[in-house]
mmCIF file of C-alpha atoms in Angstrom:
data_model
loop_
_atom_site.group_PDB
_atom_site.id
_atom_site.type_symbol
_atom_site.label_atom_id
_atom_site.label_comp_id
_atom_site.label_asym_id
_atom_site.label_seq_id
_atom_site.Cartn_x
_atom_site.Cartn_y
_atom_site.Cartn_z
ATOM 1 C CA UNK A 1 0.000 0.000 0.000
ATOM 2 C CA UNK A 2 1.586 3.344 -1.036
ATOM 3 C CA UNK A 3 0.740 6.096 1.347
ATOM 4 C CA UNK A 4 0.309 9.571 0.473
ATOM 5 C CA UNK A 5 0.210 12.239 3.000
ATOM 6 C CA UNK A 6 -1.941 15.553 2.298
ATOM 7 C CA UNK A 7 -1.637 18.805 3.679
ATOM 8 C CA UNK A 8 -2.769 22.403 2.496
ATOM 9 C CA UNK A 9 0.363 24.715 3.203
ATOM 10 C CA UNK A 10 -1.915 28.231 1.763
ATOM 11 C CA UNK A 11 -5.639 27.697 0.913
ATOM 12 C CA UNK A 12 -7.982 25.203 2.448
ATOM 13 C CA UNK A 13 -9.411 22.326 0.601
ATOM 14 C CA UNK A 14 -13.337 21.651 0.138
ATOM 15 C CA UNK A 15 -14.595 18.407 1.337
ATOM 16 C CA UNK A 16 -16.590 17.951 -1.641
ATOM 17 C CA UNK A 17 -12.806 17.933 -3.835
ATOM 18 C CA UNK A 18 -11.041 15.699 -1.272
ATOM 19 C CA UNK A 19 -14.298 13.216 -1.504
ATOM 20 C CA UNK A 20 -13.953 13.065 -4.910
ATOM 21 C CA UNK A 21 -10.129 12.631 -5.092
ATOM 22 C CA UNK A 22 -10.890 9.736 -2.400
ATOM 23 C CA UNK A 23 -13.813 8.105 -4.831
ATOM 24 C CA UNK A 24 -11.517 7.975 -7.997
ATOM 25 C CA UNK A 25 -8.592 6.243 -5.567
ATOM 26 C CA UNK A 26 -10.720 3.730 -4.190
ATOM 27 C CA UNK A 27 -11.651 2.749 -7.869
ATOM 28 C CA UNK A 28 -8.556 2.885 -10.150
ATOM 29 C CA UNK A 29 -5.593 3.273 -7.670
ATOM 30 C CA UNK A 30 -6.667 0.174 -4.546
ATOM 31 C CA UNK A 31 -3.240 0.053 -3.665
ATOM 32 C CA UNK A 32 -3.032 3.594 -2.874
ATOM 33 C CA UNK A 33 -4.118 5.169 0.293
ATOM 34 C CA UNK A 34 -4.495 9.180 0.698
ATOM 35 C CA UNK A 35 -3.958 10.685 3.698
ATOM 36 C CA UNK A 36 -5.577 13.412 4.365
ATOM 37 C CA UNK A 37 -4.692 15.742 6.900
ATOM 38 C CA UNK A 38 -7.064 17.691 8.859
ATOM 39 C CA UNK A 39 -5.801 20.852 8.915
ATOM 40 C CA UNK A 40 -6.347 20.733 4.892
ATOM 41 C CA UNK A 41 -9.941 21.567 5.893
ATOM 42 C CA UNK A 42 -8.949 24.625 8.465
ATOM 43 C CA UNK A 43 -9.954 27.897 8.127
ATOM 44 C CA UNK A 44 -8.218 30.914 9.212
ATOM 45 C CA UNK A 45 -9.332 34.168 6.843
ATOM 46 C CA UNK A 46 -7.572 33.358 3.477
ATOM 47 C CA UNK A 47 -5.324 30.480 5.108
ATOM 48 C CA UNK A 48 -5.963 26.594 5.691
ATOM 49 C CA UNK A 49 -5.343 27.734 9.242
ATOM 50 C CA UNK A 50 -3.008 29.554 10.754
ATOM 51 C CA UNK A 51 1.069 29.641 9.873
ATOM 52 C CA UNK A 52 1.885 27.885 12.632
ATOM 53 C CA UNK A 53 -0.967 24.761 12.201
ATOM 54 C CA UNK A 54 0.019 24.809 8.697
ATOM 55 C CA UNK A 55 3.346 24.287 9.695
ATOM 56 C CA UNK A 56 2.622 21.429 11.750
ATOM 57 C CA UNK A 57 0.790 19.704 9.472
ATOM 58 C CA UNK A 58 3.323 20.128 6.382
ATOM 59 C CA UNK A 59 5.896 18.755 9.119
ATOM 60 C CA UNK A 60 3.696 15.937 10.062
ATOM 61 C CA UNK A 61 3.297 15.122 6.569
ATOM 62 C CA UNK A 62 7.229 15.530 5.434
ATOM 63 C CA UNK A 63 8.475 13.501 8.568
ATOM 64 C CA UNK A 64 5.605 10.854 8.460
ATOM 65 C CA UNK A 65 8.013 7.527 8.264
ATOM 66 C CA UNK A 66 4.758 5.628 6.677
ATOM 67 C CA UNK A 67 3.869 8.187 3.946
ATOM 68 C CA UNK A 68 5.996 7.846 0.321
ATOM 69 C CA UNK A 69 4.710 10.884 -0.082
ATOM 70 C CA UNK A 70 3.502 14.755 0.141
ATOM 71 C CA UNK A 71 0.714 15.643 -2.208
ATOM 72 C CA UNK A 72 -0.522 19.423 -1.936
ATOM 73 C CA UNK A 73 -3.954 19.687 -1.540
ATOM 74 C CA UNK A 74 -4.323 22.991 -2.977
ATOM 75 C CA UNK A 75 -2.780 26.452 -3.794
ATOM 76 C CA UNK A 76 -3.340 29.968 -3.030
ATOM 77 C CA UNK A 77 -1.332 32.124 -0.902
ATOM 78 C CA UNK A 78 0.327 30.810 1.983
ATOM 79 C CA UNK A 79 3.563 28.771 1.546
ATOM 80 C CA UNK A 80 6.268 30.733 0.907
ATOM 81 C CA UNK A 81 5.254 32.330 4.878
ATOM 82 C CA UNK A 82 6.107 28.662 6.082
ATOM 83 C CA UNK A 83 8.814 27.484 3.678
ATOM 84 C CA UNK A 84 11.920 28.309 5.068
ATOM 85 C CA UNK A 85 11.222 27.232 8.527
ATOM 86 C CA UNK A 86 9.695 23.384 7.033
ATOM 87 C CA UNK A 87 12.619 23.147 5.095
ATOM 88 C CA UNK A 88 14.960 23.494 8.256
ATOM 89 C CA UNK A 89 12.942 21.369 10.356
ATOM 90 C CA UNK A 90 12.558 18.660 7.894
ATOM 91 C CA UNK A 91 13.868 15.250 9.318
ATOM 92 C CA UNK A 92 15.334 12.014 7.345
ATOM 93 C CA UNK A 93 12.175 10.766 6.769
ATOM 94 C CA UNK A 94 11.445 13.975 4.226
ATOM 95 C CA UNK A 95 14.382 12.774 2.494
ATOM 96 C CA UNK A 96 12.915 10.552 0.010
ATOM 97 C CA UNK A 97 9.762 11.658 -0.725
ATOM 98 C CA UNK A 98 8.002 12.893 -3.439
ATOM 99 C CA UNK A 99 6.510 16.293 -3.047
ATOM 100 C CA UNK A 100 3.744 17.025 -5.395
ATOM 101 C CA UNK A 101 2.187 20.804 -5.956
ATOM 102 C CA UNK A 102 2.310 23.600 -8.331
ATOM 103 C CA UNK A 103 1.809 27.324 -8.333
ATOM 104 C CA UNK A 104 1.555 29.149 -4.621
ATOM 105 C CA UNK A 105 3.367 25.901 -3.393
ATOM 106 C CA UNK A 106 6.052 26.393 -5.763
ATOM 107 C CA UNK A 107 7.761 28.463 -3.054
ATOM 108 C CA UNK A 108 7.957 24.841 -1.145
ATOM 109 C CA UNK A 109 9.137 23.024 -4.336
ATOM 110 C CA UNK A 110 11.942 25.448 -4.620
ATOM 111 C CA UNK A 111 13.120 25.246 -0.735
ATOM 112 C CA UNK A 112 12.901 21.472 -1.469
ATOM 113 C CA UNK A 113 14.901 21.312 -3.900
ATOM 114 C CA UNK A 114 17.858 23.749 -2.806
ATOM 115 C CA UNK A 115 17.830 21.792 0.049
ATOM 116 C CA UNK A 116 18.545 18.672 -1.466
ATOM 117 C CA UNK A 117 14.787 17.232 0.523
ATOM 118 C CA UNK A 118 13.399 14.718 -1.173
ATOM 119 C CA UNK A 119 12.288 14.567 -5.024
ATOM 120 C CA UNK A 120 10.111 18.220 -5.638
ATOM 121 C CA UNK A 121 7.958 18.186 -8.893
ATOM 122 C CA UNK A 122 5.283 20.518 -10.488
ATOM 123 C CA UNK A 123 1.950 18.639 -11.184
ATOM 124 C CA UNK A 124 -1.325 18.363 -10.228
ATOM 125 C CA UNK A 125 -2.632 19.043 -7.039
ATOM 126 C CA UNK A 126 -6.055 17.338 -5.075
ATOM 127 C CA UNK A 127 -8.283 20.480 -5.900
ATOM 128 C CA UNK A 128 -7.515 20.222 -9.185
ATOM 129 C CA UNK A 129 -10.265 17.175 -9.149
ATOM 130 C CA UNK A 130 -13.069 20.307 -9.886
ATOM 131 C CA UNK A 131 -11.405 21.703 -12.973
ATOM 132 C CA UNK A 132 -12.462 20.416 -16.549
ATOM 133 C CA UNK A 133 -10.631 17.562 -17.121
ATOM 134 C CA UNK A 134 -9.949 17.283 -13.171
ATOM 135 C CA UNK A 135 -10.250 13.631 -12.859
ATOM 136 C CA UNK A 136 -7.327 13.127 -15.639
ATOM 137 C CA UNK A 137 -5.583 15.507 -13.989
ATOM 138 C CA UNK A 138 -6.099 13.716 -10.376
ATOM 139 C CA UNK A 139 -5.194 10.279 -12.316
ATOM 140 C CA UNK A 140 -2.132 11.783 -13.597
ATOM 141 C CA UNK A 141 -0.941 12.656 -10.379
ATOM 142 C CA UNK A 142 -1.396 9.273 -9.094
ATOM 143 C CA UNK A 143 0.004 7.482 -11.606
ATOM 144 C CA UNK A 144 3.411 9.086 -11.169
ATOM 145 C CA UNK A 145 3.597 8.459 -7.459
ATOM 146 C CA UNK A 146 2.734 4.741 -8.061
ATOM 147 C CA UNK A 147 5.592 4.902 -10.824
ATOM 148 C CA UNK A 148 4.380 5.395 -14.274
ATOM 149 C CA UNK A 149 5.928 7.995 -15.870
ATOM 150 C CA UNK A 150 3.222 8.690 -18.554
ATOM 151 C CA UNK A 151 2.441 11.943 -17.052
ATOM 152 C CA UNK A 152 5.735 13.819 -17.584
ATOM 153 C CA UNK A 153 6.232 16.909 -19.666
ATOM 154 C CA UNK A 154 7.147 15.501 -22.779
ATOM 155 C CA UNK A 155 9.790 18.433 -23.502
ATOM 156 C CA UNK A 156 12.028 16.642 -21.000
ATOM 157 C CA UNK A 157 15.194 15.348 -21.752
ATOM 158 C CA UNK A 158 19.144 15.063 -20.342
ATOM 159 C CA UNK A 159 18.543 18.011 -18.650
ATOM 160 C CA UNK A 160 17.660 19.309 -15.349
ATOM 161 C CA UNK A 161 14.222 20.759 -15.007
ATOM 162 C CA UNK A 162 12.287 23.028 -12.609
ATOM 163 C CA UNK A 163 8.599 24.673 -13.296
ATOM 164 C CA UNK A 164 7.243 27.297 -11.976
ATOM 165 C CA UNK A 165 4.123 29.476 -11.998
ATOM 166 C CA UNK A 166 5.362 33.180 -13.422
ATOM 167 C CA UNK A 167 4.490 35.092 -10.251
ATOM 168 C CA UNK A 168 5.355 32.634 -7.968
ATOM 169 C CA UNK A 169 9.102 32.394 -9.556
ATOM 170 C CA UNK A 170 9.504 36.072 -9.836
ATOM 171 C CA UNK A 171 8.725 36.514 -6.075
ATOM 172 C CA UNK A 172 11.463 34.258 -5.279
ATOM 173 C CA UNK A 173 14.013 35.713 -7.457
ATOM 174 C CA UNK A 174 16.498 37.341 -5.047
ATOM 175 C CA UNK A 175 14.969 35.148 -1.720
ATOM 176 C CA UNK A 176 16.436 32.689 0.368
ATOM 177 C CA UNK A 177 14.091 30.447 -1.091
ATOM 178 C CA UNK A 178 15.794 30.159 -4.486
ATOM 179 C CA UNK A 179 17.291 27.626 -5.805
ATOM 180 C CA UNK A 180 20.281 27.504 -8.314
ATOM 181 C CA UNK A 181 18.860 27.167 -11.999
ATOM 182 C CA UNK A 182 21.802 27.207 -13.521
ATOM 183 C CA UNK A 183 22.072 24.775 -16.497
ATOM 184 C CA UNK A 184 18.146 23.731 -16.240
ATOM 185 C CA UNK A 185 15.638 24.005 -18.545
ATOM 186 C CA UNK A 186 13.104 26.250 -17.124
ATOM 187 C CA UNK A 187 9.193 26.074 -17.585
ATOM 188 C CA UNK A 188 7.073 29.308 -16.796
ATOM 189 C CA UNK A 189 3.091 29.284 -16.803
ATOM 190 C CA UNK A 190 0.810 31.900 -15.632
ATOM 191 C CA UNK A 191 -2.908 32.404 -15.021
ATOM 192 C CA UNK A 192 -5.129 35.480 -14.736
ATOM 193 C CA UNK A 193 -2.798 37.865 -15.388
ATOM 194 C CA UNK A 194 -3.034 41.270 -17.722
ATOM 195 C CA UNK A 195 -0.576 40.214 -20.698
ATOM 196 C CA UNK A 196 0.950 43.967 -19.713
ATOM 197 C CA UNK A 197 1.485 42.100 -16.057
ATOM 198 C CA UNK A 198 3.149 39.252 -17.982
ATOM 199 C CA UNK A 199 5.397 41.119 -19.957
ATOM 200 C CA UNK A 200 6.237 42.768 -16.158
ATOM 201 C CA UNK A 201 7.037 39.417 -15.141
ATOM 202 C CA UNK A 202 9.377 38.313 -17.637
ATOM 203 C CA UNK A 203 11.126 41.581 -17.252
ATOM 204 C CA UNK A 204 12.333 40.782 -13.879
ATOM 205 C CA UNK A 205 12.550 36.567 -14.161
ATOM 206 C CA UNK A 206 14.799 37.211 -16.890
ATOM 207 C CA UNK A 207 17.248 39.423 -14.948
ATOM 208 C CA UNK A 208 17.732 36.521 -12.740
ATOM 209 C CA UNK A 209 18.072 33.343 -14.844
ATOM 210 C CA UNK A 210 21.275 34.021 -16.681
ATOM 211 C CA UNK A 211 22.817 30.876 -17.194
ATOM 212 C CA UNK A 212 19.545 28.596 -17.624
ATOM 213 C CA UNK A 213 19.613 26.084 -20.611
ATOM 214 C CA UNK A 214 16.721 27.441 -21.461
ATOM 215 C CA UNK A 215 12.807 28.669 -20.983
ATOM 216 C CA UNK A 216 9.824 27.193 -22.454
ATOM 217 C CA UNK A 217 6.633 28.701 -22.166
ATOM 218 C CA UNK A 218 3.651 26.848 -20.779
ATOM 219 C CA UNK A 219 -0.189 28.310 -20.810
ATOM 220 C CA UNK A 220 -0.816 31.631 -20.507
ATOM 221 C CA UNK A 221 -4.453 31.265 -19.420
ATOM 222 C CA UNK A 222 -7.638 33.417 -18.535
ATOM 223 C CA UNK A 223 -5.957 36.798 -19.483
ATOM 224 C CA UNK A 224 -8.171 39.834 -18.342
ATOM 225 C CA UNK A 225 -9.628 41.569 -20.804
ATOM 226 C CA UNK A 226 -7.712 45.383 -20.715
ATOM 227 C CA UNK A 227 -8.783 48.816 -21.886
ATOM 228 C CA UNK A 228 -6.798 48.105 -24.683
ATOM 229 C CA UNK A 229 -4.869 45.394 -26.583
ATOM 230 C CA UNK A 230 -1.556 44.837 -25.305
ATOM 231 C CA UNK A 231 -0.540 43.571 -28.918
ATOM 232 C CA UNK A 232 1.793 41.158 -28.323
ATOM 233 C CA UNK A 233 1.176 37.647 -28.052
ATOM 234 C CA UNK A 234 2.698 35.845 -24.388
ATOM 235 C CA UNK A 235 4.824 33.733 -26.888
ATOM 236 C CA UNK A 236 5.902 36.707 -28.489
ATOM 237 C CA UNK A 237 6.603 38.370 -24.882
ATOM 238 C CA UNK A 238 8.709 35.205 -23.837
ATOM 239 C CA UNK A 239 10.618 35.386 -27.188
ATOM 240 C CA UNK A 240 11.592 39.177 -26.353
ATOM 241 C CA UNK A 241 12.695 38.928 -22.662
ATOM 242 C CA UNK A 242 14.712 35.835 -23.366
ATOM 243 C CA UNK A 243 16.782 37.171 -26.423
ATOM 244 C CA UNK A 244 17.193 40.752 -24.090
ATOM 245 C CA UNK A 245 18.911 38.378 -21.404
ATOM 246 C CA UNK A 246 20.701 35.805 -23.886
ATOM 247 C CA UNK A 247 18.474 32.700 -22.748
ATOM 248 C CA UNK A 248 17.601 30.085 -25.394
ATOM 249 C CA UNK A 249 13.865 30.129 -26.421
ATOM 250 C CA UNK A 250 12.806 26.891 -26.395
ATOM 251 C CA UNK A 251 8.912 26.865 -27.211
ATOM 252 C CA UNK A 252 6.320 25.450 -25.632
ATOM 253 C CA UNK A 253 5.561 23.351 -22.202
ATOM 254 C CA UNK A 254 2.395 21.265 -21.544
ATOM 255 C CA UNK A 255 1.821 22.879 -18.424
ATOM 256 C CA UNK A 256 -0.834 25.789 -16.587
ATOM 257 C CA UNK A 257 -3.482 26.138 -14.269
ATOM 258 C CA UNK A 258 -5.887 23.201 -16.036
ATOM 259 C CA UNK A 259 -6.481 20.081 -16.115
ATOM 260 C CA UNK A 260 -4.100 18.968 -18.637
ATOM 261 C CA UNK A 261 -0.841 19.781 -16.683
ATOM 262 C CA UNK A 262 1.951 17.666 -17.236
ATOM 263 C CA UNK A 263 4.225 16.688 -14.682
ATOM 264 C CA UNK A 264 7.994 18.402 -14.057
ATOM 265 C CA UNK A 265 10.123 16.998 -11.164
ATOM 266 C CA UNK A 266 12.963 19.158 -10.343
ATOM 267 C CA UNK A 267 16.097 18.099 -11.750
ATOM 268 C CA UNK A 268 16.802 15.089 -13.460
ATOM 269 C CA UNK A 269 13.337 13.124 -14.696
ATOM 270 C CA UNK A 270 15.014 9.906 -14.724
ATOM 271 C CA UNK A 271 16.146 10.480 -11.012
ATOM 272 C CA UNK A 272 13.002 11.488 -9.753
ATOM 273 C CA UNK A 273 11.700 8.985 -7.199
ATOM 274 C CA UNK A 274 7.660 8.106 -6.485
ATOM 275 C CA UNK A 275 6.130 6.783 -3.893
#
């Protein structure tokens, strides 16, 4: 039985999502159990408690000698206020794991992974369950901690990775949080941004990811409509930024806020152990 442990280090989790994440276990996945932890159904204004229970329960998780793994139950704000101080408190049983999670929880996947704890990768998260295409993307997920790799960004190669949502990556440029890119192939998505915001973005990412292998550019999704067209397309924006700052355009990655994101551990894909 392959145990995965789930916490909510920003935003809480419905009950309704984590149900239905349970129901699609129980009938494709019997040898997996998931773990839910209650403070994934706290509530503490915009928080899945406060920082110090989510704390707790991200340590719980990490240092759980039974669980193969941390799942992240859901986004939003919240992590990077707790990241530092799970990374440091992280025993030997964090070591190994898989840590699963994308956007707001990118902050952890970064701390993770500059301090050499456990195997970090972007994918799908538990809430993702009530997106179109949520049950694929739940599947996914669960198919790459019980070892099948068929959910991996195609893109990747001999290269170390890392993914990132926009914002979230631009926030840690310049933090203790950040890891060292250098030589990785980096994927960017973003969601709900003003393409003007974007182009912001990639203005500042690109000032700090000299000596990357490269960018590729995932989905670029919901933009707000604007007072007026920005006029350049966000492949068009990524193009610009990365021949300003000398990094090699790559195209496209098969990732975003949706149900159809692919999976990107940090590093090495061939390294990167499941459950």
């Amino acid at each position: 039985m392959t145990r995965i442990a789930i916490c909510a280090p920003g935003k809480r989790l419905e009950r309704e999502h984590a149900d239905a994440a349970l129901d699609l276990a129980a009938r494709e996945f019997p040898g997996v159990e998931l773990a839910f932890h209650p403070q994934c159904f706290a509530r503490h204004g915009h928080f899945a408690g406060d920082d110090a229970t989510r704390l707790a329960a991200l340590l719980e998780c990490a240092n759980d000698p039974a669980a193969g793994a941390v799942w992240f139950a859901h986004g939003g704000y919240g992590s990077n206020r707790i990241a530092a101080q799970a990374v440091a408190t992280m025993g030997a049983a964090a070591r190994d794991k898989a840590f699963l999670g994308y956007s707001d929880t990118g902050y952890l996947l970064a701390a993770l992974y500059k301090g050499g704890i456990g195997k970090p990768a972007h994918g799908p998260m538990v809430a993702d369950v009530r997106r179109e295409g949520g049950d694929a993307a739940v599947r996914r997920a669960l198919d790459w901690f019980t070892g099948i790799g068929e959910g991996l960004e195609e893109s990747l190669d001999d290269r170390p990775a890392a993914a990132f949502n926009l914002t979230t990556l631009a926030m840690l440029c310049g933090t203790e949080l950040m890891p060292d890119l250098t030589g990785h192939v980096v994927m960017v998505e973003e969601v709900s941004e003003h393409l003007y915001a974007v182009d912001r973005l990639f203005f500042h990412v690109t000032q700090h990811l000299h000596g990357i292998a490269g960018l590729r550019l995932g989905r670029i999704s919901d933009v707000p409509e604007n007072d007026r067209p920005f006029g350049t397309s966000p492949e068009d924006i990524a193009r610009f930024w990365c021949e300003r700052a000398s990094i090699p355009y790559l195209g496209f990655a098969d990732i975003g806020h949706d149900g159809a994101n692919r999976i990107v551990p940090f590093g090495l894909a061939r390294a990167a152990r499941r459950a």
